[in-house]
XYZ file of C-alpha atoms in Angstrom:
678
model
C 0.000 0.000 0.000
C 1.051 3.605 -0.573
C 1.126 6.355 2.035
C -1.981 7.954 0.522
C -3.863 4.656 0.667
C -2.881 4.138 4.303
C -3.997 7.648 5.307
C -7.278 7.091 3.484
C -7.711 3.812 5.373
C -7.048 5.596 8.658
C -9.534 8.332 7.834
C -12.163 5.727 6.986
C -11.654 4.143 10.426
C -11.563 7.413 12.366
C -13.040 7.440 15.855
C -15.220 10.410 16.782
C -14.622 10.173 20.527
C -10.878 9.909 20.074
C -10.883 12.996 17.866
C -12.704 14.974 20.545
C -10.069 13.917 23.111
C -7.280 14.829 20.672
C -8.588 18.376 20.331
C -7.684 19.002 23.960
C -3.989 18.544 23.200
C -3.874 19.298 19.468
C -2.699 22.873 19.922
C 0.377 21.622 21.789
C 1.142 18.610 19.598
C 3.506 20.312 17.186
C 0.978 20.626 14.375
C 0.059 16.940 14.334
C -3.506 15.938 13.472
C -5.264 12.752 14.471
C -8.156 10.546 13.444
C -8.579 9.483 17.085
C -7.838 5.795 16.477
C -6.797 3.741 19.495
C -3.641 1.620 19.611
C -5.550 -1.692 19.505
C -7.341 -0.734 16.305
C -4.108 0.613 14.777
C -2.504 -2.800 15.294
C -5.401 -4.494 13.490
C -5.112 -2.057 10.577
C -1.354 -2.591 10.470
C -1.939 -6.314 9.933
C -3.958 -5.453 6.825
C -1.163 -3.216 5.570
C 1.710 -5.620 6.181
C 5.291 -4.886 7.223
C 7.069 -2.454 4.917
C 10.160 -0.456 6.019
C 9.909 2.083 3.181
C 6.249 2.734 3.927
C 7.049 3.050 7.638
C 9.614 5.814 6.902
C 7.082 7.746 4.800
C 4.335 7.407 7.394
C 6.705 8.538 10.148
C 7.291 11.743 8.147
C 3.555 12.519 7.906
C 1.816 15.070 10.113
C -0.857 12.554 11.175
C -0.375 11.102 14.649
C -2.153 7.865 13.719
C 0.127 7.584 10.660
C 3.184 7.668 12.884
C 1.662 5.033 15.129
C 1.008 2.884 12.064
C 4.614 3.426 10.941
C 5.836 1.838 14.135
C 3.445 -1.091 13.735
C 4.487 -1.907 10.139
C 8.225 -1.893 10.842
C 9.767 -5.323 10.134
C 10.847 -7.083 13.355
C 14.525 -7.956 13.301
C 16.942 -9.373 15.794
C 19.523 -7.414 17.750
C 19.557 -3.683 17.126
C 16.465 -3.894 14.891
C 14.386 -5.080 17.837
C 15.872 -2.367 20.038
C 15.036 0.291 17.447
C 11.434 -0.918 17.116
C 10.935 -1.039 20.877
C 12.388 2.462 21.187
C 10.104 3.852 18.471
C 7.056 2.117 19.962
C 7.817 3.660 23.348
C 8.397 7.060 21.749
C 5.068 6.941 19.960
C 2.995 5.393 22.724
C 4.559 7.090 25.760
C 6.903 9.983 25.128
C 4.794 12.100 22.767
C 1.664 12.015 24.954
C 3.794 12.850 28.019
C 5.393 15.811 26.240
C 1.988 17.058 25.128
C 0.622 16.720 28.656
C 3.623 18.557 30.142
C 3.255 21.374 27.640
C -0.420 21.686 28.541
C 0.434 21.897 32.228
C 3.097 24.510 31.524
C 0.649 26.708 29.593
C -2.502 25.976 31.570
C -2.877 29.622 32.523
C -2.314 31.030 29.040
C -4.833 31.885 26.340
C -8.331 33.332 26.344
C -9.821 30.676 28.611
C -7.874 31.935 31.617
C -9.673 35.275 31.373
C -13.012 33.878 30.280
C -14.440 32.632 26.992
C -13.657 34.516 23.818
C -16.963 35.518 22.251
C -17.190 35.215 18.504
C -20.383 35.763 16.633
C -23.165 34.423 18.800
C -20.976 31.608 20.126
C -18.268 31.460 22.754
C -15.276 30.169 20.833
C -13.651 30.603 17.458
C -14.961 27.219 16.294
C -18.648 28.184 16.770
C -19.465 25.355 19.138
C -21.760 27.543 21.288
C -20.350 25.884 24.396
C -20.322 27.858 27.661
C -17.635 26.623 30.111
C -19.885 27.195 33.148
C -22.382 25.050 35.047
C -25.915 26.460 34.691
C -27.944 26.978 37.844
C -31.444 25.603 38.306
C -34.190 27.732 36.707
C -35.968 28.913 39.852
C -36.609 32.635 39.411
C -36.217 35.717 37.226
C -33.817 38.117 38.942
C -34.418 41.127 36.690
C -35.412 42.314 33.235
C -33.152 44.981 31.722
C -34.775 47.427 29.278
C -31.962 49.453 27.722
C -33.374 49.741 24.228
C -35.024 47.734 21.493
C -33.506 44.775 19.656
C -30.845 43.926 22.254
C -28.026 41.558 21.391
C -26.762 38.563 23.310
C -25.872 39.345 26.942
C -22.241 38.496 27.658
C -21.128 38.120 31.264
C -17.403 38.874 31.401
C -14.955 37.587 34.033
C -14.714 41.165 35.361
C -18.255 40.800 36.722
C -19.896 43.063 34.138
C -22.610 42.068 31.644
C -22.216 43.662 28.211
C -25.363 44.278 26.161
C -25.843 46.011 22.812
C -29.273 47.588 22.450
C -31.200 50.585 21.148
C -29.128 52.606 18.702
C -26.215 50.176 18.821
C -24.787 51.523 22.080
C -22.822 49.064 24.188
C -23.928 49.042 27.803
C -22.087 47.542 30.768
C -24.576 46.342 33.376
C -24.101 45.245 36.991
C -25.428 41.645 37.094
C -26.687 42.063 40.667
C -28.711 45.260 40.180
C -29.047 45.649 36.378
C -27.708 49.213 36.724
C -25.325 50.785 34.205
C -21.607 50.733 34.877
C -20.838 52.613 31.621
C -22.218 53.222 28.106
C -20.185 53.290 24.884
C -22.096 55.285 22.279
C -22.450 54.113 18.689
C -24.594 55.571 15.877
C -27.889 56.959 17.221
C -29.501 57.108 13.747
C -29.959 53.346 13.405
C -31.330 50.443 15.403
C -29.100 47.701 16.700
C -29.060 44.346 14.894
C -25.878 42.819 16.272
C -23.945 41.710 19.359
C -20.404 42.436 20.498
C -17.355 40.209 20.267
C -15.298 40.171 23.482
C -11.570 39.438 23.461
C -9.567 37.766 26.205
C -8.397 41.211 27.407
C -12.086 42.314 27.669
C -11.838 44.587 24.641
C -15.293 44.748 23.049
C -15.701 45.013 19.244
C -19.065 46.051 17.810
C -20.894 48.092 15.168
C -24.350 48.511 13.697
C -24.406 50.485 10.415
C -21.323 51.215 8.327
C -18.756 51.200 11.130
C -16.896 48.996 13.603
C -15.367 50.208 16.842
C -13.507 48.879 19.873
C -13.734 49.893 23.526
C -11.663 48.742 26.482
C -12.884 47.181 29.735
C -13.950 50.594 31.068
C -15.923 51.569 27.960
C -13.279 53.962 26.598
C -13.139 54.010 22.809
C -9.909 52.600 21.388
C -10.677 53.098 17.693
C -13.519 53.464 15.196
C -13.339 52.489 11.518
C -15.854 53.408 8.807
C -16.346 50.552 6.363
C -19.310 51.816 4.355
C -20.608 48.403 5.125
C -24.349 49.057 5.472
C -26.014 46.799 8.060
C -23.857 44.574 10.210
C -26.084 41.727 11.362
C -23.430 39.262 12.444
C -21.144 40.275 15.307
C -17.470 40.823 14.408
C -15.296 37.725 14.674
C -11.909 37.542 16.404
C -9.222 35.316 14.926
C -7.888 32.500 17.149
C -4.800 34.552 18.055
C -6.935 37.622 18.848
C -4.943 39.873 16.478
C -7.394 40.177 13.587
C -11.058 41.142 13.424
C -13.333 39.971 10.603
C -16.649 41.562 9.598
C -19.394 40.524 7.147
C -22.255 42.834 6.155
C -24.753 43.797 3.460
C -22.163 45.626 1.370
C -18.896 43.955 2.379
C -18.418 40.266 1.750
C -15.532 40.041 4.209
C -13.354 42.701 5.827
C -10.138 42.102 7.769
C -9.085 44.675 10.386
C -6.181 44.939 12.782
C -7.775 44.289 16.182
C -5.319 46.616 17.964
C -5.622 49.681 15.704
C -8.729 49.154 13.580
C -6.808 49.676 10.343
C -8.199 47.754 7.353
C -5.987 44.914 6.191
C -8.123 44.024 3.165
C -11.701 43.948 1.871
C -13.569 41.554 -0.378
C -16.635 43.046 -2.060
C -17.018 40.404 -4.765
C -19.838 38.805 -2.790
C -21.909 39.634 0.275
C -24.056 37.722 2.704
C -24.941 39.537 5.923
C -26.196 36.316 7.523
C -23.141 34.247 6.611
C -21.847 31.812 9.234
C -18.169 32.450 10.009
C -15.637 30.417 11.958
C -11.987 29.317 11.805
C -10.168 26.058 11.336
C -7.320 24.907 13.573
C -4.767 26.787 11.422
C -6.626 30.094 11.577
C -8.102 29.968 8.055
C -11.508 31.631 7.681
C -14.532 29.520 6.781
C -17.706 31.248 5.583
C -20.938 29.373 4.966
C -23.953 30.665 3.048
C -27.022 28.950 1.693
C -25.134 28.129 -1.514
C -21.426 27.665 -0.756
C -18.777 27.141 1.872
C -15.618 29.165 1.152
C -12.195 29.046 2.787
C -9.882 32.104 2.854
C -6.404 32.496 4.233
C -5.387 35.338 6.541
C -4.521 37.519 3.516
C -7.950 37.181 1.923
C -6.937 34.674 -0.741
C -9.662 32.196 -1.622
C -8.267 28.700 -1.049
C -11.234 26.522 -1.958
C -15.003 26.476 -2.198
C -17.688 23.830 -1.754
C -20.768 24.169 -3.896
C -22.941 22.530 -1.238
C -23.921 25.395 1.028
C -24.097 25.079 4.804
C -24.783 27.479 7.637
C -24.088 27.283 11.367
C -20.580 26.064 10.651
C -18.651 24.310 13.401
C -15.075 22.996 13.331
C -13.957 19.870 15.189
C -10.326 19.125 14.449
C -10.107 18.134 10.789
C -13.872 18.104 10.326
C -16.367 20.801 9.425
C -19.999 20.405 10.434
C -22.906 22.479 9.227
C -26.644 22.527 8.658
C -28.583 23.007 5.432
C -31.905 24.677 4.697
C -33.340 21.251 3.826
C -32.837 19.963 7.368
C -29.585 18.043 6.957
C -26.533 17.975 9.216
C -23.370 17.390 7.191
C -19.793 16.540 8.083
C -16.915 17.387 5.724
C -13.232 16.479 5.937
C -11.220 19.703 5.787
C -8.228 17.774 4.496
C -9.907 16.043 1.551
C -13.012 18.298 1.376
C -15.178 15.215 0.953
C -18.419 14.599 2.776
C -17.955 12.029 5.533
C -21.631 11.704 6.399
C -25.011 13.389 6.018
C -27.896 13.007 8.451
C -31.323 14.187 7.361
C -33.423 15.347 10.299
C -36.232 16.999 8.328
C -37.011 20.608 7.488
C -37.197 23.077 10.312
C -33.714 22.624 11.784
C -33.149 25.830 13.782
C -29.720 25.471 15.378
C -26.776 23.362 16.552
C -24.334 23.348 19.454
C -21.639 20.964 20.699
C -21.908 19.604 24.228
C -18.895 18.807 26.390
C -19.940 15.138 26.227
C -18.789 15.188 22.585
C -22.263 15.083 21.032
C -24.223 17.584 18.955
C -27.460 19.167 20.132
C -29.864 20.116 17.340
C -33.098 22.118 17.766
C -36.148 21.942 15.492
C -39.115 24.127 14.658
C -41.313 21.200 15.751
C -40.170 21.678 19.357
C -37.817 18.676 19.355
C -34.255 18.565 20.666
C -32.032 15.894 19.099
C -28.678 14.511 20.169
C -26.292 13.255 17.464
C -22.929 11.635 17.948
C -20.031 12.715 15.738
C -20.695 9.870 13.316
C -24.169 11.193 12.538
C -26.056 8.658 14.671
C -29.110 9.934 16.578
C -28.668 9.015 20.238
C -31.948 10.445 21.515
C -34.687 12.930 20.660
C -36.926 14.756 23.145
C -40.086 16.756 22.515
C -39.763 19.874 24.657
C -42.506 22.138 23.336
C -45.342 22.444 20.843
C -43.694 25.488 19.248
C -40.338 26.149 17.586
C -37.107 26.152 19.600
C -34.381 28.768 19.277
C -30.770 27.909 18.574
C -29.343 25.986 21.540
C -26.382 26.677 23.791
C -24.615 24.087 25.916
C -23.168 24.400 29.397
C -20.791 22.431 31.603
C -21.931 18.909 32.448
C -23.709 18.122 29.179
C -26.607 20.546 29.726
C -28.503 22.202 26.870
C -30.364 25.516 27.041
C -33.014 26.561 24.527
C -36.165 28.707 24.415
C -39.467 28.002 22.673
C -41.483 30.537 20.685
C -43.600 31.389 23.753
C -40.552 32.347 25.806
C -40.222 29.241 27.997
C -36.582 28.509 28.818
C -35.639 24.813 29.064
C -32.660 23.262 30.836
C -32.091 19.743 29.471
C -29.593 17.250 30.847
C -27.238 15.161 28.732
C -29.748 12.313 28.363
C -32.540 14.554 27.058
C -34.538 14.859 30.284
C -35.803 18.314 31.249
C -34.060 19.393 34.457
C -36.052 22.615 34.704
C -38.064 25.210 32.806
C -39.369 28.709 33.420
C -41.574 31.167 31.528
C -39.529 34.291 30.763
C -42.478 36.494 29.791
C -42.029 37.050 26.051
C -40.853 35.432 22.826
C -37.059 35.188 22.332
C -35.169 37.485 19.964
C -32.603 35.861 17.647
C -29.773 35.049 20.038
C -28.843 31.897 21.922
C -29.099 31.803 25.727
C -25.863 32.802 27.448
C -24.438 31.595 30.771
C -22.409 33.640 33.232
C -19.532 32.422 35.422
C -21.934 32.244 38.377
C -24.294 29.969 36.429
C -27.000 32.567 35.769
C -28.715 32.346 32.368
C -29.509 35.360 30.164
C -32.326 35.421 27.586
C -32.854 38.134 24.961
C -36.343 39.411 24.092
C -37.248 42.026 21.467
C -37.077 44.852 24.027
C -35.342 43.458 27.119
C -32.785 41.050 28.538
C -33.896 38.679 31.304
C -31.640 37.098 33.911
C -32.724 33.708 35.304
C -31.085 32.167 38.344
C -31.529 29.536 41.035
C -29.679 27.013 43.132
C -26.239 25.684 42.265
C -26.235 22.277 40.617
C -23.429 19.749 41.109
C -21.628 18.424 38.040
C -22.668 14.813 37.435
C -19.907 12.198 37.723
C -18.570 10.708 34.491
C -20.562 7.649 33.442
C -19.183 4.124 33.285
C -21.236 3.358 30.160
C -22.930 5.620 27.610
C -24.909 3.051 25.617
C -25.902 -0.611 25.596
C -25.821 -2.982 22.631
C -28.421 -5.751 22.994
C -28.863 -8.970 21.037
C -32.061 -10.866 21.869
C -34.041 -13.791 20.553
C -36.841 -12.976 20.372
C -37.114 -9.384 21.663
C -36.887 -6.882 24.542
C -40.226 -5.464 25.682
C -39.171 -2.718 28.121
C -36.063 -1.469 29.905
C -35.830 0.311 33.256
C -32.900 2.203 34.808
C -33.120 2.663 38.579
C -36.825 1.863 38.391
C -37.593 4.402 35.641
C -38.635 3.152 32.219
C -36.285 4.112 29.372
C -38.161 6.181 26.745
C -38.618 4.645 23.321
C -36.737 7.633 21.853
C -33.578 6.354 23.576
C -33.841 2.959 21.865
C -33.043 2.194 18.245
C -33.431 -1.050 16.308
C -30.269 -1.948 14.424
C -31.253 -5.272 12.902
C -34.096 -7.798 12.759
C -33.116 -11.344 11.781
C -36.214 -13.541 11.482
C -37.647 -12.018 14.654
C -34.404 -11.858 16.655
C -33.364 -8.250 17.263
C -30.236 -6.177 17.709
C -30.841 -2.915 19.535
C -28.875 0.067 20.836
C -30.015 1.804 24.020
C -28.615 5.262 24.704
C -28.401 5.585 28.483
C -25.702 6.746 30.881
C -24.913 4.339 33.691
C -22.900 4.843 36.866
C -21.557 2.417 39.431
C -24.386 1.046 41.554
C -27.169 1.784 39.025
C -29.424 -1.128 38.170
C -30.933 -1.939 34.783
C -33.839 -4.316 34.237
C -34.727 -5.865 30.873
C -37.997 -7.651 30.137
C -37.073 -10.204 27.465
C -39.337 -12.703 25.766
C -38.759 -15.841 23.688
C -41.487 -17.620 21.742
C -41.138 -21.275 22.769
C -43.159 -22.366 19.714
C -40.558 -20.990 17.260
C -37.178 -22.453 16.307
C -37.372 -25.272 18.787
C -37.661 -22.961 21.796
C -34.365 -21.147 21.134
C -33.681 -18.092 23.318
C -30.848 -15.599 23.692
C -30.047 -12.351 25.501
C -26.676 -10.615 25.624
C -25.537 -7.110 26.572
C -22.336 -5.216 25.767
C -22.006 -1.808 27.467
C -19.987 0.871 25.673
C -17.594 2.961 27.781
C -17.092 6.696 27.138
C -13.794 5.945 25.365
C -15.508 3.513 22.985
C -14.319 0.343 24.711
C -16.382 -2.298 26.510
C -17.394 -1.190 30.005
C -18.995 -4.502 30.987
C -20.952 -7.376 29.428
C -23.600 -9.881 30.451
C -22.448 -12.935 32.388
C -23.907 -15.780 34.416
C -21.773 -14.780 37.389
C -21.937 -11.941 39.902
C -24.184 -8.972 39.172
C -26.733 -10.418 36.676
C -29.927 -11.877 38.130
C -33.316 -13.006 36.820
C -36.937 -12.890 37.995
C -39.625 -15.180 36.558
C -42.413 -14.742 39.119
C -44.752 -11.956 37.954
C -45.772 -11.230 41.558
C -42.183 -10.209 42.338
C -41.550 -8.163 39.179
C -42.641 -4.750 40.499
C -40.244 -4.936 43.459
C -37.510 -6.455 41.261
C -37.689 -3.410 38.953
C -38.185 -0.685 41.560
C -35.397 -1.593 43.999
C -31.763 -2.610 43.825
C -31.562 -5.627 46.135
C -34.729 -7.720 45.641
C -34.015 -10.752 43.485
C -30.302 -9.982 43.127
C -29.449 -13.377 44.639
C -31.255 -15.299 41.872
C -28.509 -15.518 39.267
C -29.258 -15.503 35.563
C -28.446 -18.731 33.749
C -27.223 -19.672 30.299
C -30.100 -20.283 27.853
C -30.887 -23.981 27.397
C -30.897 -23.653 23.607
C -29.030 -20.434 22.625
C -29.496 -18.820 19.223
C -26.604 -20.093 17.091
C -26.431 -17.028 14.776
C -25.714 -14.551 17.608
C -21.905 -14.711 17.325
C -21.967 -13.323 13.786
C -24.337 -10.527 14.816
C -21.968 -9.478 17.601
C -18.988 -9.424 15.233
C -20.949 -7.288 12.781
C -21.934 -4.616 15.281
C -18.995 -4.727 17.708
C -16.237 -5.346 15.183
C -14.950 -8.012 17.571
C -16.016 -11.135 19.432
C -18.583 -10.755 22.189
C -16.732 -10.594 25.513
C -19.712 -11.689 27.621
C -22.101 -14.621 27.867
C -25.717 -15.117 26.780
C -28.079 -15.236 29.764
C -31.725 -15.989 30.517
C -34.113 -16.780 33.341
C -36.144 -19.954 33.825
C -39.232 -18.995 31.789
C -39.840 -17.773 28.242
C -40.958 -14.372 29.636
C -38.304 -13.223 32.098
C -36.906 -10.071 33.709
C -33.136 -9.727 33.933
C -31.378 -7.269 36.252
C -27.832 -5.925 36.006
C -26.181 -4.013 38.847
C -23.585 -1.791 37.170
C -20.107 -2.764 38.361
C -17.062 -0.596 38.960
C -15.139 0.522 35.861
C -12.843 -2.126 34.490
C -9.148 -1.542 35.064
C -6.379 -3.130 33.078
C -4.464 -5.453 35.386
C -1.722 -8.007 34.872
C -2.168 -11.125 36.976
C 0.309 -13.979 37.481
C -0.685 -17.326 35.950
C -2.951 -19.415 38.141
C -1.725 -22.841 39.288
C -4.259 -25.605 39.834
C -4.187 -27.012 43.333
C -3.689 -30.564 42.062
C -0.740 -29.577 39.858
C 2.616 -31.199 40.769
C 4.292 -27.838 41.452
C 1.455 -26.441 43.587
C 2.517 -25.071 47.013
C 0.114 -23.786 49.653
C 0.522 -20.052 50.298
C 2.610 -19.337 53.398
C 0.763 -19.213 56.729
C -2.398 -20.607 55.111
C -4.541 -22.815 57.337
C -7.314 -24.544 55.305
C -9.326 -25.311 58.448
C -9.388 -21.674 59.531
C -9.371 -19.829 56.215
C -11.134 -22.252 53.872
C -9.766 -23.215 50.423
C -6.609 -21.463 49.315
C -7.117 -18.360 47.132
C -5.776 -20.210 44.062
C -8.982 -22.237 43.876
C -12.026 -20.546 42.327
C -15.018 -20.132 44.653
C -17.719 -22.789 44.279
C -20.389 -21.695 41.768
C -23.680 -20.410 43.145
C -26.576 -22.702 42.280
C -29.301 -20.980 40.230
C -32.868 -22.183 40.125
C -33.900 -25.082 37.877
C -33.585 -24.004 34.190
C -36.572 -23.880 31.879
C -36.948 -27.057 29.780
C -38.627 -26.294 26.426
C -40.572 -28.899 24.426
C -38.740 -30.963 21.777
C -37.914 -28.883 18.691
C -40.189 -29.415 15.680
C -37.361 -28.544 13.286
C -33.896 -27.066 13.268
C -33.445 -23.362 12.572
């Protein structure tokens, strides 16, 4: 294989979760990019490629982290110094580079915009348009105040200096005390025109804003630093700061794209060959400008040179590493590779898509005019969908802990947790006006109406612990009726059918599970079909994409077959936990192939069942698995077996080398003789 073919293979096998983790260290990784592929999967891909020293040298010279890992794996193994060299390179790739990246992150942890608060760009809070607030939202208990400083206010931005900045009225920028809603200062703009925009706030608290024909900057006290006339007509989108904070970009009715020096306001260059005042603007990881309209997506360099253009238009652009996501007017969410500029996937959600945001759990939140909120993973798979309201939802914003904030057309603000359940809601008194909700460092939420800004607050909310598992893959013959987590039934919207094979089903359940949670499955087998065959297996997916746990006939999997005990078995943790699940008497023989198809590997657990064709199976979620290396076990009757020192069998029972005696389950169900083989 050639280097290009290998990189294409790696891109095809990219891992969305791994790419999200890579973004945390990408800025300090010496310009390397990554497809987020784990070491185990890289080894499997390397077996397909074969050992090739020339290819290994070329891959090691690439700027793709996974390519360098593959280079190590395809090196021919030799004796002597060849083995030493391979071991050294494997250690360098697997250990040294991540350590150096981590050390560099620790050394610069206080640098950059985040240390002073989020950099506001457009109506989002970062230069990649993810609309992700780095604060934990409070509960929605009360409305603290409603600020009326003029019509058509912009998004309220709570800076780390304790001042809320609001554009309103004639485009004036007002600094407001968040406790009293009183003015701290006012920066005047152009009193002849209404405001249609919001400010952009830099890491040094410089505010950049404009409303008709001009852009200006003021410092943290409201003092004007500069003002530049662009003859730009209406500026609907807020100015956009470059990732390094040195350049300001503006789109308007009359100017397609203008570049200004953020320190002085001097114009670097203008492009008037096109204009789109509602264009979506963001940056890639190298600082190139991406502009999306209803017809095209265009990439410019820092000097205004057009680098490329996609004819498929997208708005609400969002950059995640090497990928560009956007929404279309036809209700599609699309993902494009910025390296190859090819579409990786397209998910059609239906017309009426109103907005997108990225949650810190690595999943997209999408709002709809139908009142639905959807959650998509970064491979385009719908994890859940919740109906919040009967009217349209505004563009969402996300907050720390996987929360989503959105407002319906009647002005009701919703706080939704990372599994799609509504944590709280409150009527804010009027319909929302254009902008996303914003979150302050104290957790207060700000909503913009046509003539006021409302602050909503409440009690502090703890950040939920990280889950052990984020989804369950089920294989059942015949099917699963209902599922409960901690006694609460899992909504149908959290379950998706993956495959139906002659009545046997494969299903994915999107739930988050923590240690000590209990899950109950009601599974049914038709004893009149296929000779009474039955099967039920579970593989839980960990946040990193691995296997968190799987079904087994030992330990924490139990079964209930008495309908009089079912209610208590579902509602509480302990009842029935001592009745262990058993292996099905006649398991479905096609299940192994189904597992390989959907897991990409062999099933690591065991099929289980109860003692009746209609049974309830409970799992108590165990502690997270930890990689351990154990010495080989020696059977007690082996010739070289030696009792452990100081071990007294009469006092302490059997030595620890012997496995504990198996617990005896109840008598298994005996189906009638099979009429025919499946």
